[in-house]
Steps between C-alpha positions, in 0.01 A plus 500: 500500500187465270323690774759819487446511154126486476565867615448756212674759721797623395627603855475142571838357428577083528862426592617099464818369581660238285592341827385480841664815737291380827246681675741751586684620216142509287359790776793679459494508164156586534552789728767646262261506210248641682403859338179555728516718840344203670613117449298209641637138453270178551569098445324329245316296782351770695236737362374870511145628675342717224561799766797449506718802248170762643553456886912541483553729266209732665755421847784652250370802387350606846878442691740601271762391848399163425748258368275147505122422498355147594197331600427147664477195277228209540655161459416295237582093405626331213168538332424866533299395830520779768616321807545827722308792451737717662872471660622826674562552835694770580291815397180426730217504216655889413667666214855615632748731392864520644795336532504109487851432495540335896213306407575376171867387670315274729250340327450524098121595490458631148387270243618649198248477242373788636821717533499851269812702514616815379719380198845777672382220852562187319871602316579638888497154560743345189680316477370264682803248666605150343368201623232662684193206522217784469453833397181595592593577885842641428316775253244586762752522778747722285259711422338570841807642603443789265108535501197455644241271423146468432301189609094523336325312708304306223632122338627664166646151343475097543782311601573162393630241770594156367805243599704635170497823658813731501521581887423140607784375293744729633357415835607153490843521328586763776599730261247777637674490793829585376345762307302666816828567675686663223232724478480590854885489498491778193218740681677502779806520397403870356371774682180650439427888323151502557433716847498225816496217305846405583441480871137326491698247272766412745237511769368186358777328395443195754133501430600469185716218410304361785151448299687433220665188644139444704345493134747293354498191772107485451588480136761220574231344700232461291691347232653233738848646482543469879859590544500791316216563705667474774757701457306789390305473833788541736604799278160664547498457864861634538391804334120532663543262818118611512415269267600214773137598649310418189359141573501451069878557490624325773264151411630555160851541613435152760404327165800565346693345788303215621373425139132514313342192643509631897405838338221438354382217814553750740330762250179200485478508891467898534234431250316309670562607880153725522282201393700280783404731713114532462 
């Protein structure tokens, strides 16, 4: 608050509420204020690259068919130390522009300190459903089913990990999952305007909730919740039996049946095989 206004800038306006609203209900208030053609939202743990307002709103004004710019993030620790210079994946070391929507359903891979949207793209997306857990990946979703996006290949923003953190919470009370599915249940539930969208998005439906269970168990897994685990497993493989072939899923899957100690024995003696045999 004392930060917002240190601002002698009259378009900058501070909203408080008296009392909590949750994560939610402040964006949306947020988003209805909003008076500028482009609206950018960040947590107060994550930071901005000074490049960052130059390189997206140059991405703006040269697609005007553009409805969301991004970047990739570097990773940084509870004390501002940069534990990962760089996280994406998916666009190849490239700028890309196009449709992200089948992606983005499989596998949320837009960290959202760096997400810039047309101000008309983020109201598309309100109001945003009660209870939801997140919002970030159900605003990003919604609106790739309208517009294309812009990825700059450059890290444009920081982004804070830490055990308080909002998606490893919701992670471990399960109430991600819950969340995941009624958004996939909602998207495809609809049909699609946008021209073949509709028919690459039912193409991939399996593939789909597939990785999204796949992503889930290894979730479960790390954080010891073995049953859960489990269970998210089999679902993956009953909607991608291919992931039966991938030696890291099925060990993982053993563990959850035969239990951590024989996991992580047998784990010791694969290990250590190649110096047994020298």
């Amino acid at each position: 608050e004392r930060v917002a206004r240190s601002f002698a800038e009259p378009r900058v306006q501070f909203v408080r509420h008296a009392v909590n609203q949750g994560h939610i209900a402040t964006v949306t208030d947020g988003l209805r204020l909003a008076r500028g053609p482009f609206v950018a939202r960040i947590d107060c743990d994550d930071r901005y690259r000074p490049n960052y307002l130059s390189e997206v709103l140059a991405v703006f004004r040269h697609y005007p068919d553009v409805g969301l710019v991004y970047g990739d993030v570097a990773l940084i620790d509870d004390t501002g130390m940069v534990t990962a210079e760089r996280v994406d994946r998916v666009h190849g070391g490239r700028d890309f522009k196009g449709n992200e929507l089948t992606r983005l359903l499989e596998e949320n891979f837009i960290c959202a300190p760096t997400v810039i949207a047309r101000r008309e793209s983020w109201r598309q997306t309100l109001p945003v459903p009660a209870g939801l857990a997140f919002h970030d990946w159900y605003f990003t979703v919604m609106m790739a089913r309208r517009y294309d996006f812009y990825y700059i290949n450059q890290v444009l923003a920081d982004y804070r990990v830490h055990a308080a953190n909002l998606h490893t919470t919701i992670a471990r009370n399960k109430t991600e999952e819950t969340s995941i599915f009624r958004v996939l249940n909602m998207v495809y539930g609809e049909r699609e305007a946008m021209p073949g969208l509709e028919e690459r998005k039912q193409r991939v439906r399996r593939q789909v909730h597939g990785a999204q269970y796949l992503t889930l168990a290894n979730k479960y897994f790390g954080f010891g919740m073995d049953s859960d685990a489990q269970r998210c497993y089999l679902a993956a493989v009953r909607y991608r039996p291919a992931y039966l072939v991938q030696p890291a899923v099925m060990r993982r899957l053993l563990a959850t049946v035969v239990g951590r100690k024989p996991y992580e024995l047998a784990k010791s003696v694969v290990k250590s095989a190649p110096a047994l045999t020298k």
